[in-house]
Amino acid sequence: MSAVVTVNPATGEPLAEYAAFTDADVDAALERAAGAQQEWAARPIDERAVVLRRVAGLLREEIDDLALLVTREMGKPLVEARAEVEKCATTCDFYADNTAAFLADEPVETSADRSWISYDPVGVVLAVMPWNFPLWQVLRFAAPALMAGNGALLKHSPNTTGCALAVERLLAAAGAPAGLFAALVVAEPDVPAVTARLIADPRIGAVTITGSERAGRAVGAAAGGAVKKSVLELGGSDPFVVLADADLPRVAALAARGRLMNAGQSCISPKRLIVEASVAEEFTRLLVAEVDGLVVGDPEASGTHVGPMARADLRDGVHQQVEASVAAGARLLAGGHPLPGPGCFYAPTVLADVVPGVPAYEEEVFGPVAVVIVARDEDDAVRIADDTRFGLGASVWTGDPARGIAVARRIRSGAAFVNALVASDPRMPFGGTRASGYGRELAAAGIREFVNVRTWWVLDEPGGAAPVSE
């Protein structure tokens, strides 16, 4: 039987070994989830909310242990891991508090005696989730999906298997029906076949993925072939537009911290820093100073700002992009190399003179690399911001918020932030456009992705005539 082995990216040492599921194991998990979902959907929303609130409480009770698990499996500093656990708890509370309003029947005035819209569960939701926020990515889909009355199967990244099983354990401990939420331990070579087989199964009602553009295309195609709802939250190459009237020292500091949070491994990280030419030299100088001042090291140590990347292959891929960009004419101002010693550390990097044709301009760089692109003026900054196939988030930095809003309206993205780093919030929808995917997570829009919007039309007695049009 094949096994999944997790490895600490800070040390290179193995953490745990898990037996990979066989096809029979996967089928049994789906069967249990489908059965449990029927019982769960019959419970009133307020009873489901009790379970979600218990999950929130358990997350807070176990925050130290859960944060350490996150850090050891994928490398982010403990302070970031603790914030991730707390955000999961907040989101569970949010959906426990708001689902009754989000999914309440909506009366509609028509010629019927009574007519309304209901929001019914779709069944079992399959989720394919990534390693970079290994608890948050799971619970931001699971909290709304479960509160809507669905069951859930999770295919997590193998390197964060411990986190996947932790969520399963927390939901069971909180009182969810046995099998309602199941983490599938799938060996990497088996992932495409297992995912495709599950999507095709009639007991799966919808599928959601957060991951690469390539993986999203595969899942979206399979869901389309099975005529099933899908939500795709894919890559991003978010523009961070710095206008000439911005507070450069504050903005440079935020750019450095935002870009290097989670070692740059975030879909909504500000990957392209697009700066008006009149302030580009000063902003770049400030940015390099901020990057040079960040502490790279043991993610379990107090004071560490940047930990290792999650895997050696990911670090090596980023290094190849940096080297290719320099070879194509980019100027290396900081970093640009793996750090010596054990683990998957990469030096925080700043690239300037990045223009079309340079890999760092054309591609998403999913690691600790800040890319500075100079724009002639505001119009040129907007043009550059949209010169990408992605469209997840965008931020605009200026001393004039009204100007920032006007500029952001001209940039295509799923989220627009003015004088703030792009971040998800359970009260606001989250998702992208174009190659960054479709559909939304979080807020009312997120929970309604995993329901059947059902029309009800009731007459107290049969009508006297049939409709003359459909």
Short mmCIF file of C-alpha atoms in Angstrom, two decimals:
data_model
loop_
_atom_site.label_atom_id
_atom_site.label_comp_id
_atom_site.label_asym_id
_atom_site.label_seq_id
_atom_site.Cartn_x
_atom_site.Cartn_y
_atom_site.Cartn_z
CA MET A 1 0.00 0.00 0.00
CA SER A 2 1.33 3.45 -0.90
CA ALA A 3 1.90 6.03 1.81
CA VAL A 4 1.90 9.79 2.18
CA VAL A 5 4.84 11.24 4.12
CA THR A 6 4.81 14.81 5.43
CA VAL A 7 8.09 16.70 5.81
CA ASN A 8 9.04 19.76 7.83
CA PRO A 9 10.20 22.31 5.22
CA ALA A 10 12.34 24.14 7.78
CA THR A 11 14.46 21.08 8.58
CA GLY A 12 13.87 18.56 5.81
CA GLU A 13 12.96 15.98 8.45
CA PRO A 14 9.94 13.65 8.04
CA LEU A 15 6.99 14.43 10.29
CA ALA A 16 4.50 11.60 9.82
CA GLU A 17 3.47 8.81 7.49
CA TYR A 18 -0.12 8.09 6.50
CA ALA A 19 -1.55 5.13 4.62
CA ALA A 20 -3.00 6.30 1.33
CA PHE A 21 -6.64 5.49 0.61
CA THR A 22 -7.48 2.68 -1.76
CA ASP A 23 -10.36 3.05 -4.22
CA ALA A 24 -12.49 1.09 -1.77
CA ASP A 25 -11.59 3.52 1.02
CA VAL A 26 -12.60 6.48 -1.15
CA ASP A 27 -15.90 4.81 -2.07
CA ALA A 28 -16.65 4.04 1.57
CA ALA A 29 -15.97 7.64 2.60
CA LEU A 30 -18.31 8.92 -0.12
CA GLU A 31 -21.01 6.46 0.91
CA ARG A 32 -20.77 7.58 4.54
CA ALA A 33 -20.79 11.25 3.59
CA ALA A 34 -23.85 10.84 1.38
CA GLY A 35 -25.74 9.04 4.15
CA ALA A 36 -24.72 11.51 6.83
CA GLN A 37 -25.67 14.43 4.61
CA GLN A 38 -29.30 13.31 4.48
CA GLU A 39 -29.54 13.35 8.27
CA TRP A 40 -27.62 16.63 8.52
CA ALA A 41 -29.79 18.40 5.95
CA ALA A 42 -32.89 17.44 7.94
CA ARG A 43 -31.58 19.30 10.99
CA PRO A 44 -32.73 22.90 11.46
CA ILE A 45 -30.10 25.53 10.70
CA ASP A 46 -29.87 26.50 14.35
CA GLU A 47 -28.84 22.93 15.25
CA ARG A 48 -26.14 22.97 12.58
CA ALA A 49 -24.99 26.29 14.01
CA VAL A 50 -24.40 24.69 17.39
CA VAL A 51 -21.86 22.34 15.77
CA LEU A 52 -20.08 25.17 13.95
CA ARG A 53 -19.83 27.21 17.13
CA ARG A 54 -18.30 24.22 18.87
CA VAL A 55 -15.75 23.96 16.06
CA ALA A 56 -14.89 27.62 16.61
CA GLY A 57 -14.43 26.97 20.30
CA LEU A 58 -12.20 23.95 19.69
CA LEU A 59 -10.06 25.93 17.25
CA ARG A 60 -9.46 28.56 19.89
CA GLU A 61 -8.82 26.00 22.63
CA GLU A 62 -6.25 24.20 20.46
CA ILE A 63 -4.74 27.25 18.78
CA ASP A 64 -1.20 26.55 19.97
CA ASP A 65 -1.15 22.93 18.81
CA LEU A 66 -2.92 23.66 15.53
CA ALA A 67 -0.63 26.58 14.71
CA LEU A 68 2.41 24.43 15.38
CA LEU A 69 1.01 21.73 13.08
CA VAL A 70 0.53 24.29 10.29
CA THR A 71 4.03 25.68 10.76
CA ARG A 72 5.68 22.28 10.80
CA GLU A 73 3.80 21.01 7.76
CA MET A 74 4.19 24.03 5.45
CA GLY A 75 6.64 26.46 7.07
CA LYS A 76 4.86 29.74 7.82
CA PRO A 77 5.94 31.59 10.98
CA LEU A 78 3.97 30.70 14.08
CA VAL A 79 2.50 34.19 14.38
CA GLU A 80 0.94 33.77 10.93
CA ALA A 81 -0.23 30.24 11.72
CA ARG A 82 -1.97 31.44 14.90
CA ALA A 83 -3.71 34.18 12.91
CA GLU A 84 -4.88 31.55 10.43
CA VAL A 85 -6.43 29.42 13.17
CA GLU A 86 -8.21 32.42 14.67
CA LYS A 87 -9.56 33.43 11.26
CA CYS A 88 -10.99 29.93 10.85
CA ALA A 89 -12.76 30.25 14.19
CA THR A 90 -14.13 33.67 13.27
CA THR A 91 -15.50 32.29 10.01
CA CYS A 92 -17.21 29.36 11.72
CA ASP A 93 -18.90 31.82 14.09
CA PHE A 94 -19.84 34.07 11.17
CA TYR A 95 -21.70 31.34 9.32
CA ALA A 96 -23.27 30.01 12.52
CA ASP A 97 -24.63 33.52 13.14
CA ASN A 98 -25.69 34.43 9.59
CA THR A 99 -26.72 31.34 7.63
CA ALA A 100 -30.37 31.53 8.75
CA ALA A 101 -30.59 34.98 7.16
CA PHE A 102 -28.53 34.08 4.09
CA LEU A 103 -30.66 31.02 3.26
CA ALA A 104 -34.08 32.12 4.49
CA ASP A 105 -36.97 31.55 2.12
CA GLU A 106 -37.61 34.69 0.06
CA PRO A 107 -41.28 35.47 -0.66
CA VAL A 108 -41.95 36.82 -4.15
CA GLU A 109 -45.16 38.58 -5.21
CA THR A 110 -46.57 36.83 -8.29
CA SER A 111 -49.98 35.74 -9.58
CA ALA A 112 -49.66 32.57 -7.50
CA ASP A 113 -51.35 32.31 -4.12
CA ARG A 114 -47.91 31.81 -2.63
CA SER A 115 -44.52 31.89 -4.29
CA TRP A 116 -41.03 31.96 -2.89
CA ILE A 117 -37.39 31.06 -3.43
CA SER A 118 -35.66 28.47 -1.27
CA TYR A 119 -31.99 27.55 -0.96
CA ASP A 120 -31.54 23.79 -0.67
CA PRO A 121 -28.35 21.76 -0.19
CA VAL A 122 -26.79 20.14 -3.26
CA GLY A 123 -25.56 16.99 -1.51
CA VAL A 124 -21.87 16.26 -1.00
CA VAL A 125 -19.35 18.93 -2.00
CA LEU A 126 -15.92 17.78 -3.14
CA ALA A 127 -13.11 20.19 -2.25
CA VAL A 128 -9.60 20.11 -3.69
CA MET A 129 -7.54 22.35 -1.44
CA PRO A 130 -3.94 23.67 -1.37
CA TRP A 131 -1.19 23.68 1.22
CA ASN A 132 -0.50 27.40 1.60
CA PHE A 133 -3.28 28.12 4.11
CA PRO A 134 -4.00 24.53 5.08
CA LEU A 135 -6.70 25.20 7.69
CA TRP A 136 -8.17 28.44 6.34
CA GLN A 137 -8.66 27.19 2.79
CA VAL A 138 -10.53 24.17 4.16
CA LEU A 139 -12.78 25.93 6.64
CA ARG A 140 -13.65 28.83 4.37
CA PHE A 141 -15.31 26.27 2.07
CA ALA A 142 -16.45 23.84 4.76
CA ALA A 143 -18.16 26.30 7.11
CA PRO A 144 -20.65 27.57 4.50
CA ALA A 145 -21.00 24.23 2.71
CA LEU A 146 -21.88 22.40 5.92
CA MET A 147 -24.12 25.15 7.27
CA ALA A 148 -26.08 24.95 4.00
CA GLY A 149 -26.82 21.30 4.80
CA ASN A 150 -24.25 19.64 2.59
CA GLY A 151 -21.70 16.94 3.32
CA ALA A 152 -18.07 17.37 2.29
CA LEU A 153 -15.13 15.36 1.04
CA LEU A 154 -11.70 17.00 1.20
CA LYS A 155 -8.80 16.12 -1.08
CA HIS A 156 -6.05 18.15 0.55
CA SER A 157 -2.44 18.55 -0.56
CA PRO A 158 -0.42 15.52 0.60
CA ASN A 159 2.15 17.70 2.39
CA THR A 160 -0.57 19.04 4.73
CA THR A 161 -2.31 15.75 5.46
CA GLY A 162 -2.07 16.34 9.21
CA CYS A 163 -4.06 19.57 8.85
CA ALA A 164 -6.72 17.81 6.77
CA LEU A 165 -7.19 15.13 9.40
CA ALA A 166 -7.25 17.77 12.14
CA VAL A 167 -10.29 19.44 10.55
CA GLU A 168 -12.01 16.08 10.25
CA ARG A 169 -11.32 15.41 13.93
CA LEU A 170 -12.56 18.83 15.05
CA LEU A 171 -15.86 18.48 13.21
CA ALA A 172 -16.43 15.02 14.64
CA ALA A 173 -15.60 16.24 18.15
CA ALA A 174 -18.03 19.14 17.70
CA GLY A 175 -20.91 16.75 17.04
CA ALA A 176 -21.19 16.54 13.25
CA PRO A 177 -22.69 13.24 12.07
CA ALA A 178 -20.09 10.51 11.55
CA GLY A 179 -18.65 10.75 8.06
CA LEU A 180 -20.30 14.07 7.15
CA PHE A 181 -16.87 15.61 6.56
CA ALA A 182 -14.07 13.29 5.49
CA ALA A 183 -10.46 13.94 4.58
CA LEU A 184 -9.26 11.64 1.81
CA VAL A 185 -5.59 10.71 2.04
CA VAL A 186 -4.62 10.40 -1.62
CA ALA A 187 -1.10 9.75 -2.88
CA GLU A 188 0.07 12.39 -5.36
CA PRO A 189 0.14 10.09 -8.43
CA ASP A 190 -3.46 9.02 -7.77
CA VAL A 191 -4.93 12.50 -7.42
CA PRO A 192 -6.10 13.08 -11.04
CA ALA A 193 -7.87 9.72 -11.32
CA VAL A 194 -9.48 9.90 -7.87
CA THR A 195 -10.65 13.47 -8.42
CA ALA A 196 -12.15 12.71 -11.84
CA ARG A 197 -13.93 9.60 -10.52
CA LEU A 198 -15.44 11.50 -7.62
CA ILE A 199 -16.64 14.39 -9.77
CA ALA A 200 -18.39 11.91 -12.06
CA ASP A 201 -20.18 10.20 -9.17
CA PRO A 202 -23.85 11.26 -8.89
CA ARG A 203 -23.57 11.62 -5.11
CA ILE A 204 -21.21 14.57 -5.56
CA GLY A 205 -23.33 17.67 -5.99
CA ALA A 206 -20.65 20.30 -6.57
CA VAL A 207 -16.89 20.74 -6.58
CA THR A 208 -14.64 23.55 -5.42
CA ILE A 209 -10.90 23.96 -5.91
CA THR A 210 -8.30 26.42 -4.77
CA GLY A 211 -5.10 25.80 -6.63
CA SER A 212 -3.11 26.30 -9.79
CA GLU A 213 -4.54 27.37 -13.11
CA ARG A 214 -3.66 23.96 -14.55
CA ALA A 215 -5.46 22.07 -11.79
CA GLY A 216 -8.43 24.40 -12.03
CA ARG A 217 -8.81 23.82 -15.74
CA ALA A 218 -8.81 20.06 -15.17
CA VAL A 219 -11.38 20.20 -12.36
CA GLY A 220 -13.55 22.71 -14.21
CA ALA A 221 -13.54 20.54 -17.34
CA ALA A 222 -14.47 17.44 -15.35
CA ALA A 223 -17.26 19.31 -13.55
CA GLY A 224 -18.55 20.64 -16.85
CA GLY A 225 -18.54 17.16 -18.31
CA ALA A 226 -20.59 15.94 -15.36
CA VAL A 227 -22.86 19.03 -15.54
CA LYS A 228 -22.05 20.04 -11.97
CA LYS A 229 -21.53 23.35 -10.27
CA SER A 230 -17.91 24.30 -9.69
CA VAL A 231 -16.06 27.12 -7.96
CA LEU A 232 -12.50 27.79 -9.10
CA GLU A 233 -10.17 29.99 -7.04
CA LEU A 234 -6.94 29.87 -9.00
CA GLY A 235 -3.73 31.83 -9.42
CA GLY A 236 -3.17 35.53 -9.32
CA SER A 237 -0.55 38.06 -10.30
CA ASP A 238 -2.05 40.93 -8.36
CA PRO A 239 -1.09 44.50 -9.24
CA PHE A 240 -0.04 46.84 -6.43
CA VAL A 241 -0.32 50.27 -8.04
CA VAL A 242 1.71 53.03 -6.36
CA LEU A 243 0.72 56.50 -7.54
CA ALA A 244 3.06 59.43 -7.18
CA ASP A 245 1.10 61.00 -4.30
CA ALA A 246 1.28 57.88 -2.10
CA ASP A 247 3.00 57.86 1.31
CA LEU A 248 6.06 56.03 0.01
CA PRO A 249 7.68 54.91 3.30
CA ARG A 250 4.45 53.43 4.66
CA VAL A 251 3.50 51.87 1.33
CA ALA A 252 6.95 50.34 0.81
CA ALA A 253 6.79 48.76 4.27
CA LEU A 254 3.36 47.31 3.56
CA ALA A 255 4.49 46.09 0.14
CA ALA A 256 7.40 44.20 1.66
CA ARG A 257 5.34 42.58 4.40
CA GLY A 258 2.43 41.82 2.09
CA ARG A 259 4.59 40.30 -0.59
CA LEU A 260 6.64 38.18 1.81
CA MET A 261 3.86 36.98 4.12
CA ASN A 262 3.74 33.18 3.97
CA ALA A 263 7.06 33.35 2.08
CA GLY A 264 5.20 34.91 -0.83
CA GLN A 265 3.04 31.82 -1.27
CA SER A 266 -0.36 33.48 -1.48
CA CYS A 267 -2.65 33.86 -4.46
CA ILE A 268 -3.60 37.43 -3.40
CA SER A 269 -0.08 38.57 -2.55
CA PRO A 270 0.94 41.82 -4.31
CA LYS A 271 3.16 40.21 -6.94
CA ARG A 272 3.57 43.13 -9.38
CA LEU A 273 4.49 46.45 -7.79
CA ILE A 274 3.58 48.98 -10.48
CA VAL A 275 5.03 52.39 -9.61
CA GLU A 276 4.70 55.77 -11.32
CA ALA A 277 8.04 56.76 -12.86
CA SER A 278 8.44 59.98 -10.89
CA VAL A 279 8.68 58.08 -7.59
CA ALA A 280 9.91 54.68 -8.78
CA GLU A 281 13.53 55.14 -7.76
CA GLU A 282 12.67 56.31 -4.23
CA PHE A 283 10.01 53.62 -3.73
CA THR A 284 12.38 50.90 -4.90
CA ARG A 285 15.09 52.11 -2.53
CA LEU A 286 12.66 52.03 0.39
CA LEU A 287 11.36 48.61 -0.63
CA VAL A 288 14.82 47.06 -0.75
CA ALA A 289 15.62 48.49 2.68
CA GLU A 290 12.41 46.99 4.09
CA VAL A 291 13.10 43.59 2.51
CA ASP A 292 16.68 43.57 3.76
CA GLY A 293 15.40 44.24 7.28
CA LEU A 294 13.15 41.18 7.45
CA VAL A 295 14.36 38.20 9.48
CA VAL A 296 14.45 34.89 7.61
CA GLY A 297 14.78 31.77 9.71
CA ASP A 298 13.20 29.20 11.98
CA PRO A 299 9.42 29.69 11.68
CA GLU A 300 8.97 28.44 15.24
CA ALA A 301 11.27 31.15 16.63
CA SER A 302 9.97 34.46 17.91
CA GLY A 303 10.88 37.38 15.65
CA THR A 304 11.01 35.43 12.39
CA HIS A 305 9.29 37.26 9.55
CA VAL A 306 9.87 34.83 6.67
CA GLY A 307 10.05 31.06 6.97
CA PRO A 308 10.91 28.43 4.38
CA MET A 309 8.94 27.72 1.27
CA ALA A 310 6.66 24.72 1.60
CA ARG A 311 8.61 22.25 -0.55
CA ALA A 312 11.96 21.99 -2.26
CA ASP A 313 10.42 21.67 -5.72
CA LEU A 314 8.50 24.92 -5.19
CA ARG A 315 11.68 26.73 -4.09
CA ASP A 316 13.57 25.39 -7.09
CA GLY A 317 10.81 26.51 -9.46
CA VAL A 318 10.89 30.05 -8.10
CA HIS A 319 14.68 30.15 -8.40
CA GLN A 320 14.42 29.12 -12.05
CA GLN A 321 11.97 31.97 -12.67
CA VAL A 322 14.31 34.47 -10.99
CA GLU A 323 17.35 33.28 -12.93
CA ALA A 324 15.43 33.35 -16.21
CA SER A 325 14.18 36.86 -15.44
CA VAL A 326 17.69 38.14 -14.73
CA ALA A 327 18.93 36.50 -17.91
CA ALA A 328 16.15 38.33 -19.79
CA GLY A 329 17.27 41.71 -18.43
CA ALA A 330 15.74 42.13 -14.97
CA ARG A 331 17.97 43.74 -12.36
CA LEU A 332 18.49 41.83 -9.11
CA LEU A 333 18.42 44.20 -6.12
CA ALA A 334 18.10 41.72 -3.25
CA GLY A 335 18.17 37.98 -2.70
CA GLY A 336 17.90 35.82 -5.76
CA HIS A 337 19.23 32.54 -4.35
CA PRO A 338 18.35 29.59 -2.10
CA LEU A 339 19.74 29.89 1.40
CA PRO A 340 22.31 27.31 2.57
CA GLY A 341 21.57 24.65 5.13
CA PRO A 342 18.63 22.31 5.62
CA GLY A 343 15.13 23.24 4.66
CA CYS A 344 13.54 25.05 1.74
CA PHE A 345 14.57 28.64 2.44
CA TYR A 346 14.83 31.21 -0.33
CA ALA A 347 16.28 34.66 0.16
CA PRO A 348 13.67 37.45 -0.10
CA THR A 349 14.16 38.88 -3.55
CA VAL A 350 13.54 42.17 -5.36
CA LEU A 351 13.63 42.41 -9.14
CA ALA A 352 13.62 45.75 -11.00
CA ASP A 353 13.70 46.68 -14.70
CA VAL A 354 10.98 44.10 -15.30
CA VAL A 355 9.34 44.60 -18.69
CA PRO A 356 7.19 42.55 -21.08
CA GLY A 357 8.97 39.37 -22.14
CA VAL A 358 10.67 38.89 -18.78
CA PRO A 359 9.31 35.78 -17.02
CA ALA A 360 8.60 37.72 -13.81
CA TYR A 361 6.37 40.04 -15.86
CA GLU A 362 4.51 37.31 -17.73
CA GLU A 363 4.16 34.61 -15.06
CA GLU A 364 2.88 34.30 -11.52
CA VAL A 365 5.86 33.97 -9.17
CA PHE A 366 4.63 31.99 -6.17
CA GLY A 367 7.39 32.72 -3.70
CA PRO A 368 9.27 35.51 -1.89
CA VAL A 369 9.94 37.67 -4.94
CA ALA A 370 8.83 41.30 -5.31
CA VAL A 371 8.70 42.57 -8.89
CA VAL A 372 8.95 46.33 -9.54
CA ILE A 373 7.49 47.58 -12.83
CA VAL A 374 7.74 51.27 -13.75
CA ALA A 375 4.73 53.03 -15.30
CA ARG A 376 4.94 56.35 -17.11
CA ASP A 377 1.81 57.72 -15.44
CA GLU A 378 -1.58 56.72 -14.05
CA ASP A 379 -2.96 55.56 -17.41
CA ASP A 380 0.12 53.45 -18.06
CA ALA A 381 -0.18 51.92 -14.59
CA VAL A 382 -3.75 50.84 -15.36
CA ARG A 383 -2.62 49.38 -18.67
CA ILE A 384 0.15 47.38 -17.01
CA ALA A 385 -2.15 46.24 -14.20
CA ASP A 386 -4.48 44.68 -16.78
CA ASP A 387 -1.67 43.27 -18.92
CA THR A 388 -2.14 39.80 -17.46
CA ARG A 389 -4.45 36.85 -17.95
CA PHE A 390 -5.21 36.84 -14.21
CA GLY A 391 -7.76 38.93 -12.32
CA LEU A 392 -7.91 38.07 -8.63
CA GLY A 393 -7.16 41.15 -6.53
CA ALA A 394 -5.76 44.63 -7.10
CA SER A 395 -4.68 47.43 -4.80
CA VAL A 396 -4.13 51.13 -5.47
CA TRP A 397 -2.06 53.37 -3.18
CA THR A 398 -2.55 57.13 -3.18
CA GLY A 399 -2.98 60.16 -0.96
CA ASP A 400 -6.41 60.71 -2.55
CA PRO A 401 -8.87 57.85 -1.86
CA ALA A 402 -11.34 59.12 -4.47
CA ARG A 403 -8.58 58.98 -7.07
CA GLY A 404 -7.70 55.49 -5.88
CA ILE A 405 -11.27 54.29 -6.35
CA ALA A 406 -11.41 55.82 -9.83
CA VAL A 407 -8.17 54.09 -10.81
CA ALA A 408 -9.24 50.76 -9.30
CA ARG A 409 -12.52 50.85 -11.28
CA ARG A 410 -10.43 50.70 -14.46
CA ILE A 411 -8.61 47.52 -13.40
CA ARG A 412 -10.29 44.14 -13.89
CA SER A 413 -10.25 42.09 -10.69
CA GLY A 414 -12.45 40.20 -8.28
CA ALA A 415 -11.43 42.50 -5.44
CA ALA A 416 -10.27 46.12 -5.38
CA PHE A 417 -8.52 47.59 -2.33
CA VAL A 418 -7.48 51.21 -1.92
CA ASN A 419 -4.64 51.95 0.52
CA ALA A 420 -4.93 48.43 1.94
CA LEU A 421 -3.44 45.04 1.19
CA VAL A 422 -5.82 42.60 -0.48
CA ALA A 423 -7.12 40.11 2.08
CA SER A 424 -10.13 37.83 2.48
CA ASP A 425 -12.84 38.60 5.02
CA PRO A 426 -15.79 36.30 5.79
CA ARG A 427 -18.15 39.29 5.46
CA MET A 428 -17.11 39.96 1.84
CA PRO A 429 -17.22 37.74 -1.27
CA PHE A 430 -13.87 36.40 -2.43
CA GLY A 431 -12.93 35.22 -5.92
CA GLY A 432 -11.52 36.23 -9.26
CA THR A 433 -12.07 36.77 -12.95
CA ARG A 434 -10.46 35.45 -16.13
CA ALA A 435 -7.72 32.87 -15.45
CA SER A 436 -8.06 33.47 -11.71
CA GLY A 437 -11.27 31.47 -11.80
CA TYR A 438 -14.98 31.98 -11.23
CA GLY A 439 -17.51 31.70 -8.46
CA ARG A 440 -17.21 33.18 -4.99
CA GLU A 441 -16.33 32.06 -1.50
CA LEU A 442 -17.35 33.74 1.78
CA ALA A 443 -20.24 36.09 2.65
CA ALA A 444 -23.76 35.37 1.36
CA ALA A 445 -22.45 34.82 -2.17
CA GLY A 446 -20.13 32.07 -0.96
CA ILE A 447 -22.76 29.99 0.82
CA ARG A 448 -25.12 30.32 -2.14
CA GLU A 449 -22.56 28.67 -4.42
CA PHE A 450 -23.33 25.37 -2.68
CA VAL A 451 -27.12 25.38 -2.86
CA ASN A 452 -29.91 24.71 -5.32
CA VAL A 453 -31.80 27.97 -5.82
CA ARG A 454 -35.31 26.56 -5.98
CA THR A 455 -38.49 28.23 -7.26
CA TRP A 456 -41.80 27.57 -5.47
CA TRP A 457 -45.20 28.37 -7.02
CA VAL A 458 -48.32 27.34 -5.12
CA LEU A 459 -51.99 27.67 -6.06
CA ASP A 460 -54.65 26.74 -3.54
CA GLU A 461 -56.72 25.26 -6.39
CA PRO A 462 -55.76 24.25 -9.94
CA GLY A 463 -55.73 27.17 -12.36
CA GLY A 464 -58.43 27.58 -14.95
CA ALA A 465 -56.12 27.81 -17.95
CA ALA A 466 -52.70 26.57 -18.97
CA PRO A 467 -49.90 29.07 -19.65
CA VAL A 468 -49.61 30.13 -23.29
CA SER A 469 -45.83 30.51 -23.11
CA GLU A 470 -43.08 28.74 -21.24
#
